[in-house]
Short mmCIF file of C-alpha atoms in Angstrom, two decimals:
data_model
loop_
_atom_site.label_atom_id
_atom_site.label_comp_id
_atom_site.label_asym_id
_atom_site.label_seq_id
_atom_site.Cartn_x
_atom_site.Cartn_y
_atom_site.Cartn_z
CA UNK A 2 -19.60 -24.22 23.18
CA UNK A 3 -18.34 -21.12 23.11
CA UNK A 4 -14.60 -20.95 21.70
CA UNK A 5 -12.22 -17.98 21.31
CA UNK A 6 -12.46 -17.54 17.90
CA UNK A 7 -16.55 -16.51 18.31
CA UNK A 8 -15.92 -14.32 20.83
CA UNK A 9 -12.97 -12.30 18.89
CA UNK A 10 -15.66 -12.30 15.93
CA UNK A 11 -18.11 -10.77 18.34
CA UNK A 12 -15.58 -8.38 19.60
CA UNK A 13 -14.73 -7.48 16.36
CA UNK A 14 -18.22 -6.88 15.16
CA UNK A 15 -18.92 -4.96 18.49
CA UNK A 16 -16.05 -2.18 17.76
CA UNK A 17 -17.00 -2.43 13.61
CA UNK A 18 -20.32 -0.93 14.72
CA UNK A 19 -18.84 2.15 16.17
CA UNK A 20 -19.47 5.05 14.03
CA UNK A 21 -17.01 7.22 12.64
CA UNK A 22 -16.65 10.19 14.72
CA UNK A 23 -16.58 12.66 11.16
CA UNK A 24 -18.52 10.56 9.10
CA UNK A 25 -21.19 9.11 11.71
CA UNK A 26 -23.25 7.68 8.95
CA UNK A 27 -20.35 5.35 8.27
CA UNK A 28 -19.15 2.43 11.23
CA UNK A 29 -15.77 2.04 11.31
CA UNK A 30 -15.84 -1.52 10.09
CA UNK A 31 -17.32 0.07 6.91
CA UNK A 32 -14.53 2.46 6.46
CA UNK A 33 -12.29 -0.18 6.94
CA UNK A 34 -10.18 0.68 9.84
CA UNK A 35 -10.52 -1.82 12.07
CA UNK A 36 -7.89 -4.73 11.54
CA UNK A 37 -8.61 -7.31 14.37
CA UNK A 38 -9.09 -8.13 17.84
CA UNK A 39 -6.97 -10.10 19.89
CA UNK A 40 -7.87 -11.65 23.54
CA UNK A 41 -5.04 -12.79 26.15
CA UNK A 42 -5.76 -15.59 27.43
CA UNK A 43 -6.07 -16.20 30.96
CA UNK A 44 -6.38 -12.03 31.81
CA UNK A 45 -9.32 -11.71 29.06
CA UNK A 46 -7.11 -8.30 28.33
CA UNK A 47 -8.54 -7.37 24.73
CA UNK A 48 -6.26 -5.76 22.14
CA UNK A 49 -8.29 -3.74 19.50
CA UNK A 50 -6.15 -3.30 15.93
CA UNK A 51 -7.27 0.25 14.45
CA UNK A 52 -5.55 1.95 11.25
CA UNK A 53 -5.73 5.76 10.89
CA UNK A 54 -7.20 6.80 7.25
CA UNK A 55 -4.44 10.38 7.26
CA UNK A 56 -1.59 9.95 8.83
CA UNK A 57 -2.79 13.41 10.88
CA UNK A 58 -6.50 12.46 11.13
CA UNK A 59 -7.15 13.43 14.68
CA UNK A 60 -10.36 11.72 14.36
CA UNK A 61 -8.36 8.18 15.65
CA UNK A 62 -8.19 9.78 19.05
CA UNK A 63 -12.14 9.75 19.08
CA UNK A 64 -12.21 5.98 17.34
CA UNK A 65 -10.11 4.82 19.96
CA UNK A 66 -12.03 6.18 22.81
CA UNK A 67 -15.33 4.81 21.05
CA UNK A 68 -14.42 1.50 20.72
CA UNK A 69 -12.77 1.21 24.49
CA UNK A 70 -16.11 2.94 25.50
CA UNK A 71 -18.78 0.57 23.66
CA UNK A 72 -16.43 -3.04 24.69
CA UNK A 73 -16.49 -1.17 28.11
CA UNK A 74 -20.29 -1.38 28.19
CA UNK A 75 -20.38 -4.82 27.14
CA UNK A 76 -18.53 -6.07 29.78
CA UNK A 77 -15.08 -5.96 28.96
CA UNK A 78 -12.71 -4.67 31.77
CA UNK A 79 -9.13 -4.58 30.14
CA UNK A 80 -9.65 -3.08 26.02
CA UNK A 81 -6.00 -1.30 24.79
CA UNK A 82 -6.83 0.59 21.07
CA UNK A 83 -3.25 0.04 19.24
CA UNK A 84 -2.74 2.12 16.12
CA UNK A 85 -1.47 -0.07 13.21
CA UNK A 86 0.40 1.53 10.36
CA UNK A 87 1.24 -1.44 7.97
CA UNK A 88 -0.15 -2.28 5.47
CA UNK A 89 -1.48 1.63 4.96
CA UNK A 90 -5.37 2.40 4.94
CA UNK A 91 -6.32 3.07 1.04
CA UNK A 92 -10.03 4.11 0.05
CA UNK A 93 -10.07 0.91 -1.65
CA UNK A 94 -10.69 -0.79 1.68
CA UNK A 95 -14.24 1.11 2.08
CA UNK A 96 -16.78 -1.57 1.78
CA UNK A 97 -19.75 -1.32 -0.66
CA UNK A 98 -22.32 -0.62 1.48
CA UNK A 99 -20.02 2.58 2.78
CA UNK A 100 -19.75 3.66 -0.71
CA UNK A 101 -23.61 3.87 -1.10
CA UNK A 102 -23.66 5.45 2.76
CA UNK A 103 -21.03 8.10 1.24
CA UNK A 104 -23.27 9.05 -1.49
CA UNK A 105 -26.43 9.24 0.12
CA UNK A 106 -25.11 11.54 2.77
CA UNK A 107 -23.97 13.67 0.27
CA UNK A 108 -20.28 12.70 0.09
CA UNK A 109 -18.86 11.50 -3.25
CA UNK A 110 -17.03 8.28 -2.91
CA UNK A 111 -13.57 7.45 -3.81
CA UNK A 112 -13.16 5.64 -7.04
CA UNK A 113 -11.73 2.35 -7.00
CA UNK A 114 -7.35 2.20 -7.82
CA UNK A 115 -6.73 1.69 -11.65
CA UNK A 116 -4.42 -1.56 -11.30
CA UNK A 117 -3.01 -0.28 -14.30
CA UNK A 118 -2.24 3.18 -13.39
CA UNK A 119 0.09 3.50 -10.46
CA UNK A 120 -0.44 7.49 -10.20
CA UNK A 121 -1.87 8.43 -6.90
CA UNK A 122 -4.86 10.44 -8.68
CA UNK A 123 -6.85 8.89 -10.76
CA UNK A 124 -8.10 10.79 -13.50
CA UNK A 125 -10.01 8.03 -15.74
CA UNK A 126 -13.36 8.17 -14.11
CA UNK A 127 -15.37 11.29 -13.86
CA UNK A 128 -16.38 11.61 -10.29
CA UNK A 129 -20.80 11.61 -10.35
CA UNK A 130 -22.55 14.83 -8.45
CA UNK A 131 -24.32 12.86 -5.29
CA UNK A 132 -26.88 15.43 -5.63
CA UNK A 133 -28.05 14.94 -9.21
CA UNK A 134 -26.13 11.93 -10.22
CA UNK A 135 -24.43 14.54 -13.32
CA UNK A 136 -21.42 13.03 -14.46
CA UNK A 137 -20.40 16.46 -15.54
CA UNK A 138 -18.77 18.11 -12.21
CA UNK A 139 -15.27 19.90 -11.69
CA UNK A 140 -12.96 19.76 -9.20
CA UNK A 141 -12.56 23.21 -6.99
CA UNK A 142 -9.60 21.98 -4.35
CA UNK A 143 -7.71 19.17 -3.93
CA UNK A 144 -8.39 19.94 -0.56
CA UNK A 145 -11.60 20.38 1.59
CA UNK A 146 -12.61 20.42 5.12
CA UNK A 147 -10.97 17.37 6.06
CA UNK A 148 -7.87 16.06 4.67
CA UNK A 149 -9.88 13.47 3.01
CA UNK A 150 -11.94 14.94 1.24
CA UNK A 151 -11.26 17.36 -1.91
CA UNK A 152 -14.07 20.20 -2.93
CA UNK A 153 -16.22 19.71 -6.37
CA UNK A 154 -18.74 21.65 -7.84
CA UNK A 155 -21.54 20.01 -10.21
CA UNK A 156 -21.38 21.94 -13.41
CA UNK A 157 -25.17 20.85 -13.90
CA UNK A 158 -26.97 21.46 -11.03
CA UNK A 159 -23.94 24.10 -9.64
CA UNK A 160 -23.95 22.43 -5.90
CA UNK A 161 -21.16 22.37 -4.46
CA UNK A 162 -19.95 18.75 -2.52
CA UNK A 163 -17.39 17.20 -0.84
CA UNK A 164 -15.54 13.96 -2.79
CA UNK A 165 -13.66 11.32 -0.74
CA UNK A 166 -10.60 11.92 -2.23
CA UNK A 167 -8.83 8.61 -3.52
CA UNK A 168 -5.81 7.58 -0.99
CA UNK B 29 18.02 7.59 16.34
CA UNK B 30 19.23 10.34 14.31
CA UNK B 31 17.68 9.35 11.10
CA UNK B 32 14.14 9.82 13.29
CA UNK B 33 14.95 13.07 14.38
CA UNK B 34 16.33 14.32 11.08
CA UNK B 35 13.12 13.16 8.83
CA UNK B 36 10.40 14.04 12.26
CA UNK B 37 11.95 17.60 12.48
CA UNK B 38 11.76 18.13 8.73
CA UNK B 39 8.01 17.74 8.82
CA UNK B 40 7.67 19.37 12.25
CA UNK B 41 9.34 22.48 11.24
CA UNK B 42 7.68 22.52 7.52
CA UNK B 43 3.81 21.96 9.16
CA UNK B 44 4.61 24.57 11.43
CA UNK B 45 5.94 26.88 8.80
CA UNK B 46 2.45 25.92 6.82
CA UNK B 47 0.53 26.54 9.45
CA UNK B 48 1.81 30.51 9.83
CA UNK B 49 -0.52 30.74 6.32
CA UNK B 50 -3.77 30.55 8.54
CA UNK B 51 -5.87 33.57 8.18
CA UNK B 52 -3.17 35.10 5.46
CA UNK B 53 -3.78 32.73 2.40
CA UNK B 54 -4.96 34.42 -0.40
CA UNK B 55 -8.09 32.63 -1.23
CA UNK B 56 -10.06 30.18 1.08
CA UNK B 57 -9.56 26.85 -0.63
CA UNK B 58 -5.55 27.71 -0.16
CA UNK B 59 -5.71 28.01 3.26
CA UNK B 60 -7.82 25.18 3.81
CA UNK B 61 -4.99 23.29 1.19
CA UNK B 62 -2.24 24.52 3.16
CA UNK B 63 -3.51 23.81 6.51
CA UNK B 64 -4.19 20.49 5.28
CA UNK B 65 -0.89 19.65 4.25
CA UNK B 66 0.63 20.95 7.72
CA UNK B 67 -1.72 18.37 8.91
CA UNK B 68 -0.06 15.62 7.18
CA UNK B 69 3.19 16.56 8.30
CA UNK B 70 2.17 16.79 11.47
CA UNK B 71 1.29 13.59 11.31
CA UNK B 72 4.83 12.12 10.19
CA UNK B 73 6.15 14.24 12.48
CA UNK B 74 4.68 13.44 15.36
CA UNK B 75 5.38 8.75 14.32
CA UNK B 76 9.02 9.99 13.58
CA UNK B 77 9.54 11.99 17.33
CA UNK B 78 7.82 9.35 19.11
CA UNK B 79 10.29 6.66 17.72
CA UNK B 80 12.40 8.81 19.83
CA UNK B 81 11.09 10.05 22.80
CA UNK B 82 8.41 11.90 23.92
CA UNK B 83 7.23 14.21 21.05
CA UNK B 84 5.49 17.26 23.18
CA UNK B 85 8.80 17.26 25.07
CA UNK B 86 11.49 17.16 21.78
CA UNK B 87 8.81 19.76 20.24
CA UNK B 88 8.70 22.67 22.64
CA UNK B 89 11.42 21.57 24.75
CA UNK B 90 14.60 21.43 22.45
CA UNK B 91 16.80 24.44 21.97
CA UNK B 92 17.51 25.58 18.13
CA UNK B 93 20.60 23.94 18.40
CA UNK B 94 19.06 20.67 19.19
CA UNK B 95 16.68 20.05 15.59
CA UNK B 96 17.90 18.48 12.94
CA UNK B 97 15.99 19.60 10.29
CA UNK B 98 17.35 20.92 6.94
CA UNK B 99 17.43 24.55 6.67
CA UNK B 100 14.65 24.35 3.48
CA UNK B 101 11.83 23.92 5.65
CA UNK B 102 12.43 26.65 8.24
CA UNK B 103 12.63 29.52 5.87
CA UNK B 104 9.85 32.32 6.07
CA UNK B 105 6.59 32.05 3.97
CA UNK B 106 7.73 34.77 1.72
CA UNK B 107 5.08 35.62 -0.51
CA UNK B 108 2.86 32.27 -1.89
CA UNK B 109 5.36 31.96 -4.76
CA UNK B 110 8.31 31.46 -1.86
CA UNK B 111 5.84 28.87 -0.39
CA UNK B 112 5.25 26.78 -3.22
CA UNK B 113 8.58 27.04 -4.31
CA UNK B 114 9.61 25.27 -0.90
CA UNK B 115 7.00 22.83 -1.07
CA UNK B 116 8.06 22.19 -4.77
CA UNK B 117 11.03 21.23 -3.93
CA UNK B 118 10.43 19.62 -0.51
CA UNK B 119 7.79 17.47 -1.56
CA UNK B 120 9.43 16.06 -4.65
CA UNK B 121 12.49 14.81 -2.65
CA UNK B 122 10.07 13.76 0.35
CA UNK B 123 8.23 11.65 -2.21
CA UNK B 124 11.41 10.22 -3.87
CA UNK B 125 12.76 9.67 -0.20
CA UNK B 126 9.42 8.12 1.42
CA UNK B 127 8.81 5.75 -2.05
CA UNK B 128 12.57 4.21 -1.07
CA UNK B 129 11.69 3.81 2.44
CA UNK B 130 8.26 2.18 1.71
CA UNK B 131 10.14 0.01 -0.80
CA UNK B 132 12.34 -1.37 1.74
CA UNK B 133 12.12 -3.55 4.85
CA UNK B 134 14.18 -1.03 7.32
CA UNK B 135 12.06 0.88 10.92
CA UNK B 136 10.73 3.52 8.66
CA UNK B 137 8.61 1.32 5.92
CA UNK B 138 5.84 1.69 7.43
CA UNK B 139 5.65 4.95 8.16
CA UNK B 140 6.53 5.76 4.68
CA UNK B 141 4.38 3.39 2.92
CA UNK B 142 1.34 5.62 4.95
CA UNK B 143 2.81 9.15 4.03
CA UNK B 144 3.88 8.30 0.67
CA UNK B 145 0.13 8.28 -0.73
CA UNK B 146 -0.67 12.04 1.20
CA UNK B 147 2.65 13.07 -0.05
CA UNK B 148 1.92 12.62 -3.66
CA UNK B 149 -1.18 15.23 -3.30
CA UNK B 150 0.92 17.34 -1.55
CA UNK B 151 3.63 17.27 -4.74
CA UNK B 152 0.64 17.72 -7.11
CA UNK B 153 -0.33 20.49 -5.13
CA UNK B 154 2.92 22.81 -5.82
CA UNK B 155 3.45 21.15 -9.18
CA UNK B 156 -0.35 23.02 -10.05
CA UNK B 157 0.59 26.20 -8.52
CA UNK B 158 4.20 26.35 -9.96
CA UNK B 159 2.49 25.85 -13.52
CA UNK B 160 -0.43 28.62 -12.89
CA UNK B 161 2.33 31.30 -11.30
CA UNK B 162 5.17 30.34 -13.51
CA UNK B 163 3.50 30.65 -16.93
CA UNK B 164 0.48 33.06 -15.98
CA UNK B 165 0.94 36.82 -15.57
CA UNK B 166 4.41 38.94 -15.88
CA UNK B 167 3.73 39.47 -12.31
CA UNK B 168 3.31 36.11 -11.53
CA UNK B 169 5.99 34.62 -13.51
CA UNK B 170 8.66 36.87 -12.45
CA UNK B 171 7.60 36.30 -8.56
CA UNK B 172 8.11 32.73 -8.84
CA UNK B 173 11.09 32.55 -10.97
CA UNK B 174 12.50 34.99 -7.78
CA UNK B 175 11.45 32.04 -5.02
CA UNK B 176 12.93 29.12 -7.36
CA UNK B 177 16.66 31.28 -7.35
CA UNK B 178 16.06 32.42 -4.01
CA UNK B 179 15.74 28.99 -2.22
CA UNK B 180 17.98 26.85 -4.32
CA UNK B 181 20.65 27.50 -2.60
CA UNK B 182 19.15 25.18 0.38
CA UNK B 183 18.36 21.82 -2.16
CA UNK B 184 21.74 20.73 -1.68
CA UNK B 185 21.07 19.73 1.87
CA UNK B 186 18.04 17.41 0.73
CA UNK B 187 20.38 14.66 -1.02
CA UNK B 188 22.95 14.78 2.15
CA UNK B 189 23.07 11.02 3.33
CA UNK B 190 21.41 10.75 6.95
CA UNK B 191 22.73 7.98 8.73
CA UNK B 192 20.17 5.12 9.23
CA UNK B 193 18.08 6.47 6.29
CA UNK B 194 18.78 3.77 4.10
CA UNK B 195 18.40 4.63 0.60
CA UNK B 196 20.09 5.35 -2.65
CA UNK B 197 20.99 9.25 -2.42
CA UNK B 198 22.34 9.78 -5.14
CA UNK B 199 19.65 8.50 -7.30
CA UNK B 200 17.40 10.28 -5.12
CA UNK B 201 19.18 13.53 -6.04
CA UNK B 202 19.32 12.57 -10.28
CA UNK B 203 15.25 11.80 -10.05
CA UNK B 204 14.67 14.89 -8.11
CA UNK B 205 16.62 17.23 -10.65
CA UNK B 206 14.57 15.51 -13.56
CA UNK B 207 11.19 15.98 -11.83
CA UNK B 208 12.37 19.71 -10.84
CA UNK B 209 13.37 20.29 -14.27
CA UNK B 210 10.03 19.15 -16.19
CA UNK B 211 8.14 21.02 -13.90
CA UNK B 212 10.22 24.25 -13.96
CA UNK B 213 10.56 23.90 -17.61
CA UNK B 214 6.79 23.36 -18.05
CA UNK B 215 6.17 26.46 -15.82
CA UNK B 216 7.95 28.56 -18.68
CA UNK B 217 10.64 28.83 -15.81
CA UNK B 218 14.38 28.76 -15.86
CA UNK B 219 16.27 26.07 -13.37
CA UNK B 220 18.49 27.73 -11.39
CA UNK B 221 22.31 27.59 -12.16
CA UNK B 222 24.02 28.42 -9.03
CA UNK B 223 25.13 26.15 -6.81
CA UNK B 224 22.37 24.04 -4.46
CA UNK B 225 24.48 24.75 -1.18
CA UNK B 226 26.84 27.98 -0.04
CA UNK B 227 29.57 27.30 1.79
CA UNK B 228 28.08 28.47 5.00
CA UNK B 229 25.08 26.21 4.43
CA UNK B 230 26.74 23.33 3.08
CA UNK B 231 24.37 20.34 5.84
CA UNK B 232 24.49 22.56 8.31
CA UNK B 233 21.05 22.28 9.78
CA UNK B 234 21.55 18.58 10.08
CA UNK B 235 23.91 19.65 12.73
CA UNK B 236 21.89 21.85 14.29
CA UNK B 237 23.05 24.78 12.93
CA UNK B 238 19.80 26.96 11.53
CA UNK B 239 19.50 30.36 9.71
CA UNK B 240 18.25 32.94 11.51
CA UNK B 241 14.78 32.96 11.29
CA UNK B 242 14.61 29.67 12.80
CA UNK B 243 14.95 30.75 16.30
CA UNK B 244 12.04 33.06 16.05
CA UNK B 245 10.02 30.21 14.82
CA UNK B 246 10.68 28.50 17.70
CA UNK B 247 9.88 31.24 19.66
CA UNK B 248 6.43 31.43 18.55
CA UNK B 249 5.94 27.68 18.23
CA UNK B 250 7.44 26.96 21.40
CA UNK B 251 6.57 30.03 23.70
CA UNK B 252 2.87 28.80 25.01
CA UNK B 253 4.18 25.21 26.36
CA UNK B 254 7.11 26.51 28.20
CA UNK B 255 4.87 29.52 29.75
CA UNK B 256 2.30 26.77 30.82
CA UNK B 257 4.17 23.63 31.73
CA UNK B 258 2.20 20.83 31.29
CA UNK B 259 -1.25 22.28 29.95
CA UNK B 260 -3.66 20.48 28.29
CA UNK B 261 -6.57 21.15 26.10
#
């Protein structure tokens, strides 16, 4: 029997897969955007819960039409995006496997939040070249091509590359 | 409704200010900093207007008289010291200001709670700069001790009480001096002494009244949506 619940989870699982319009090697379920999915019952009318990483990131414009376009194709008639603010998006809710997606695409991950520390940059762990794996890298700009992301350059092997900045 | 306007036009007026630097920063990675933080603001700016209305329409469509935002944010780039002196002391009272709002249960939490974290890198931004100009070169030092006297005169207008901003101002204002002060002080610069409002300043923006650059920012900012009503991308 098929209940609600199952259907929500396949809902859900359906607009986790779509990928992030910037990062496309990432799906949005593993940057952790995507908060839930609600269905109205007797209409079928399906909400979609998306949080924006920036508070500018026109990339949620994209998401939104993504996900409506993808439930669209699988049958669903009535799909409404709603942008949730509360409780804010932190880097912290990237899952593991978009960590090691991050990395292998070139992308430095965020570090995980020092519990202890609450400054909003933390400066405890080095942050590892995704080229060489050299601890040893500096930071260039606190800001790079997207708002998420601050420039680095690997002192060892002198690439240059992109970290996901901690938010 | 007010308290929306007030804190969206702030950020409006400041990203579009930030956004003049494009093509005229004087390295790369500062315009791509700059135009990042206008992005952020942006942002706020565009949750705050829409608790109010419709945001294209209070953006292009308001006279001068009409925004609310303090007079800080619409003054002219300057040179970068003037820039980073604004966002100095903009960003440490929007931090202050945004942790109180996040911290409480009022309309604006959760926007604040969000803008809070972006904030922070865009305080640690002008903190960086304000320690590399103030204590690097003559040059350098004397330029940004000029944009910390020149635009002191418009902090005063930061710790004003907005109505249904609900936080503790005058703390705000005490934490903000302390924060100023460390930095300044680290920077090898000298806190202003005069006062932080003139008496034909003294809130004045929050009542629409602007200085006169304003109204050419407008201009500019405002000119392409009222030539083509209703245009789209």
């Amino acid at each position: 029997m098929v209940t609600w619940t199952s259907v929500e989870e396949e809902l859900l699982s359906l607009a986790g897969s779509v990928p992030d319009p910037e990062l496309p090697v990432l799906t949005l379920e593993e940057l952790g955007v995507v908060r839930g999915v609600d269905v109205s019952e007797p209409e079928g009318r399906v909400t979609v819960r998306l949080t924006p990483t920036y508070t500018g990131c026109p990339a949620i414009e994209a998401m939104s039409a993504d996900i409506e376009r993808v439930l669209h194709n699988h049958g669903v008639a009535e799909v409404t995006v709603q942008t949730v603010l509360s409780p804010a998006w932190s880097t912290d809710d990237i899952s593991p496997e978009g960590r090691r997606k991050l990395a292998e695409f070139g992308i430095a991950p965020p570090r995980p939040h020092d519990a202890a520390s609450d400054g909003p940059v933390p400066l405890t762990l080095s942050v590892r070249c995704p080229h060489c794996g050299s601890t040893d890298t500096e930071l260039l700009s606190r800001f790079s091509s997207t708002a998420c992301k601050a420039l680095r350059r690997c002192v060892a092997c002198q690439e240059p590359f992109d970290h996901f900045k901690e938010l | 409704m007010t308290a929306a306007l007030a804190l969206g036009d702030d950020a409006l007026v400041l990203s579009h200010r930030l956004g003049e630097w494009a093509g005229h920063a004087p390295v790369l990675e500062e315009e791509v900093a700059l135009a990042n933080i206008a992005l952020d603001l942006l942002g706020q700016a565009r949750l705050l207007l829409s608790l109010v209305g419709d945001e294209d329409e209070l953006a292009y469509l308001r006279e001068e008289r009409a925004f609310r935002n303090i007079q800080l944010v619409e003054q002219p780039n300057g040179d970068f010291a003037h820039t980073i002196a604004r966002q100095l002391y903009f960003s440490v009272h929007q931090q202050g200001l945004y942790e109180q709002l996040a911290a409480g249960d009022g309309r604006f939490a959760g926007i604040a709670a969000k803008a809070v974290k972006e904030v922070a890198y865009h305080r640690d931004h002008a903190e960086q700069w304000t320690l590399r100009l103030g204590d690097g070169t003559d040059e350098s030092h004397q330029r940004m001790q000029r944009a910390v006297d020149a635009l002191w005169r418009f902090t005063g207008e930061l710790f004003q009480p907005v109505e249904g901003v609900d936080v503790d101002w005058q703390a705000l204002h005490s934490r903000w001096l302390e924060t100023v002060t460390d930095v300044l002080g680290r920077a090898t610069l000298t806190v202003p002494t005069g006062p932080q409002s003139g008496a034909w300043t003294a809130g004045a923006g929050r009542q629409g009244i602007h200085t006169e650059s304003f109204g050419r920012m407008l201009a500019e900012m405002q000119h392409l949506h009222r030539s083509h009503p209703g245009a789209s991308w």
